mmCIF file of C-alpha atoms in Angstrom:
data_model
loop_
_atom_site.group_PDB
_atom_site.id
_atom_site.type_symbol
_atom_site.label_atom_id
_atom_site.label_comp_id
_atom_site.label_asym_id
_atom_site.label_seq_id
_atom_site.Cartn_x
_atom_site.Cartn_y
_atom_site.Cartn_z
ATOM 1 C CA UNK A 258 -10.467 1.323 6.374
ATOM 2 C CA UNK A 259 -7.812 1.440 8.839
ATOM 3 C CA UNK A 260 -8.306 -2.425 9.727
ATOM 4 C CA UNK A 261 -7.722 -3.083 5.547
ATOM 5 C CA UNK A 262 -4.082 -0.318 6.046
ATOM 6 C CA UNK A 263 -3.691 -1.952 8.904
ATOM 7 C CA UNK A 264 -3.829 -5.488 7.253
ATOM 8 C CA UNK A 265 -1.862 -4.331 4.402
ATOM 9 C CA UNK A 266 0.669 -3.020 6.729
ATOM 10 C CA UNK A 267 1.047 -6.351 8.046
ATOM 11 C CA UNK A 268 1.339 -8.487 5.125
ATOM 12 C CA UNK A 269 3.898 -5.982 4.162
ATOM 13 C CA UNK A 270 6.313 -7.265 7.701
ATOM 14 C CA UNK A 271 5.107 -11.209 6.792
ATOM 15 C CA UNK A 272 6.602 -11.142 2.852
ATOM 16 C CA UNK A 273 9.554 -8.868 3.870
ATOM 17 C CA UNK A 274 10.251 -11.723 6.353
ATOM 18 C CA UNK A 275 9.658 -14.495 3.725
ATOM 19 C CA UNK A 276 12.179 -12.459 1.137
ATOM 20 C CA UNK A 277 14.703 -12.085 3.507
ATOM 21 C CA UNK A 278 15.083 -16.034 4.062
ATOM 22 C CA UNK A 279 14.339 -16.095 0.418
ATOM 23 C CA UNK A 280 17.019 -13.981 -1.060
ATOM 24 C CA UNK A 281 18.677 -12.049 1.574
ATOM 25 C CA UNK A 282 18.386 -8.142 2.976
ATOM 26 C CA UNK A 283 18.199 -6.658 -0.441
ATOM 27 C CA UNK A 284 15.201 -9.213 -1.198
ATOM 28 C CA UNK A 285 13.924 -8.181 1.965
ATOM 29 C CA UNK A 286 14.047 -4.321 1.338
ATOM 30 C CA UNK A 287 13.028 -4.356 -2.216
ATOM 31 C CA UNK A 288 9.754 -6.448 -1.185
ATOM 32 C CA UNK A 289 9.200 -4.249 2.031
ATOM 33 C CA UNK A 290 9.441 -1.014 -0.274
ATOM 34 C CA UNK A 291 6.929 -2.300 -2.574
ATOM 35 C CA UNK A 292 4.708 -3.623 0.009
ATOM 36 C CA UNK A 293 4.750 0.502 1.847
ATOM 37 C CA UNK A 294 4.264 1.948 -2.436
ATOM 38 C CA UNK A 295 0.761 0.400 -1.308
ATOM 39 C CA UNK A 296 0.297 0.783 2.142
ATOM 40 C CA UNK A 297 1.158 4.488 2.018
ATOM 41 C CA UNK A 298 -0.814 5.997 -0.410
ATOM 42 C CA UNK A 299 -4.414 4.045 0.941
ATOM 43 C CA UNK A 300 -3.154 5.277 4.293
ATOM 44 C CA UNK A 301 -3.228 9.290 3.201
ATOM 45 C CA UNK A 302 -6.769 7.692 1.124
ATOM 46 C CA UNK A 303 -8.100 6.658 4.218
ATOM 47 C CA UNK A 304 -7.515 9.392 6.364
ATOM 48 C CA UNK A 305 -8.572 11.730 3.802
ATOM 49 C CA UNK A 306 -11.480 9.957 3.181
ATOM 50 C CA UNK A 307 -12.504 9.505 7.044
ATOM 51 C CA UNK A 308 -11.557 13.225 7.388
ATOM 52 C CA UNK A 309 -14.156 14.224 5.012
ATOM 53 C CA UNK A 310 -17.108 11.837 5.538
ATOM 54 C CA UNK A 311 -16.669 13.794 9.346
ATOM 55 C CA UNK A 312 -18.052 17.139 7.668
ATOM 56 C CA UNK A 313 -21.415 17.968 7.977
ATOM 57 C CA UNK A 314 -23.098 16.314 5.282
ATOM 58 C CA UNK A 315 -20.550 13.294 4.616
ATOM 59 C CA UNK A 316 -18.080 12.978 2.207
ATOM 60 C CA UNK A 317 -18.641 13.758 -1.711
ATOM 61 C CA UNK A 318 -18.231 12.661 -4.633
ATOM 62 C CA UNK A 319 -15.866 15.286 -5.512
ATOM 63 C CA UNK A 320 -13.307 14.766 -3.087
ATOM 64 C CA UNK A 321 -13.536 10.760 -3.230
ATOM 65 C CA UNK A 322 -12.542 10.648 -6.498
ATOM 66 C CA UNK A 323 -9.909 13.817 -6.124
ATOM 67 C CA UNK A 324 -8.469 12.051 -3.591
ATOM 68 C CA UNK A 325 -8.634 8.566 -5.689
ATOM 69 C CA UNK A 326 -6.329 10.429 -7.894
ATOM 70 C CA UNK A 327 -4.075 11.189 -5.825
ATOM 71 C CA UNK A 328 -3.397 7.789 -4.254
ATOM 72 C CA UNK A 329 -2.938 6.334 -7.786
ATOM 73 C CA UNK A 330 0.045 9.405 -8.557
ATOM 74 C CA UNK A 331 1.357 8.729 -5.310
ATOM 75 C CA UNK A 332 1.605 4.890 -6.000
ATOM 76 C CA UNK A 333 3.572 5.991 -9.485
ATOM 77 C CA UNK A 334 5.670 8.341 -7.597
ATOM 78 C CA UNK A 335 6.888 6.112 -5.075
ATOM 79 C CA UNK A 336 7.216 3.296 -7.553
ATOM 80 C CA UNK A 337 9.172 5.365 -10.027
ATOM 81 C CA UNK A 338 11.344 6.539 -6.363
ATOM 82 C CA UNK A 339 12.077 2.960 -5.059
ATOM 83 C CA UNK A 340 13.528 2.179 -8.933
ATOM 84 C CA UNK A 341 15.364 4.888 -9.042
ATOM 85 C CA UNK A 342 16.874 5.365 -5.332
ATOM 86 C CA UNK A 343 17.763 1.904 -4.155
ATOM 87 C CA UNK A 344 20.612 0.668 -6.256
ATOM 88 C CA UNK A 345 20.154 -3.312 -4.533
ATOM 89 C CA UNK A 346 16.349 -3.236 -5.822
ATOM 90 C CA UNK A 347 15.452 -6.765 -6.205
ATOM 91 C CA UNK A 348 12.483 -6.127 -8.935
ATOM 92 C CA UNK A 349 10.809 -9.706 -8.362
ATOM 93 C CA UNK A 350 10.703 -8.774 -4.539
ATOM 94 C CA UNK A 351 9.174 -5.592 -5.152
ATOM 95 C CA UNK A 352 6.451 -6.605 -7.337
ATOM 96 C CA UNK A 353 5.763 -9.641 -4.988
ATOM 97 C CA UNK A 354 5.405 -7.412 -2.184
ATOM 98 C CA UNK A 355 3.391 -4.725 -3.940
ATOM 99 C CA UNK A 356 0.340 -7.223 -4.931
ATOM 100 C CA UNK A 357 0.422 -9.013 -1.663
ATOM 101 C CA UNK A 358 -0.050 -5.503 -0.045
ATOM 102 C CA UNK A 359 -2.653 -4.910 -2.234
ATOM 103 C CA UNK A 360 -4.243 -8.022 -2.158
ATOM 104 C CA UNK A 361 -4.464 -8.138 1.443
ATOM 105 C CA UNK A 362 -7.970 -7.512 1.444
ATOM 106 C CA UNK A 363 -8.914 -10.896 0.127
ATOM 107 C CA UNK A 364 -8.175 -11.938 3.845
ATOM 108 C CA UNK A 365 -11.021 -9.612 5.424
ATOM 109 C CA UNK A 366 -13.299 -10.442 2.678
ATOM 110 C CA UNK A 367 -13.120 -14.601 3.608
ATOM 111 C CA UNK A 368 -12.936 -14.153 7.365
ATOM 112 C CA UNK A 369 -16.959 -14.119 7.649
#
């Protein structure tokens, strides 16, 4: 899990980089901003999620799906933030950033 936040992390830096030469630093922010509406949320996921499967007797069902919930609000809240706090938001950037953070994974799933 922390290789795919990791990953996603990453990604984030590459199409902030790639907006930036694109469109400029408000490009550059908009697309970083979506990219960490992503990153952040499967970050508190993950360390929830590793947090609990290191109780005695693993993780459950409960709490996965608790915590599921969770990440998906905290996507919407920071979403709805980045709209309504940063008057430059370029919305293409944004999105654009947002599903290459969370299609990261597609590079860990074709590397073996």
């Amino acid at each position: 899990m922390l290789r795919l936040v990791s990953l996603q992390l990453i990604v984030t830096v590459v199409v902030g980089i790639i907006a930036a030469l694109l469109g400029g630093w408000a490009a550059m922010f908009s697309a970083v901003f979506g990219g960490l509406c992503c990153v952040l949320p499967n970050a508190v996921f993950a360390v929830r999620l590793f947090a609990s499967a290191q109780k005695p007797g693993g993780a459950d069902p409960i709490s996965f799906f608790i915590w599921e919930f969770i990440k998906i609000a905290l996507t919407v809240a920071l979403i709805a933030a980045t709209f309504s706090l940063y008057r430059d938001l370029n919305v293409f950037a944004m999105i654009g950033g947002f599903i290459a953070a969370l299609k990261s994974y597609i590079f860990l799933i074709f590397r073996h």
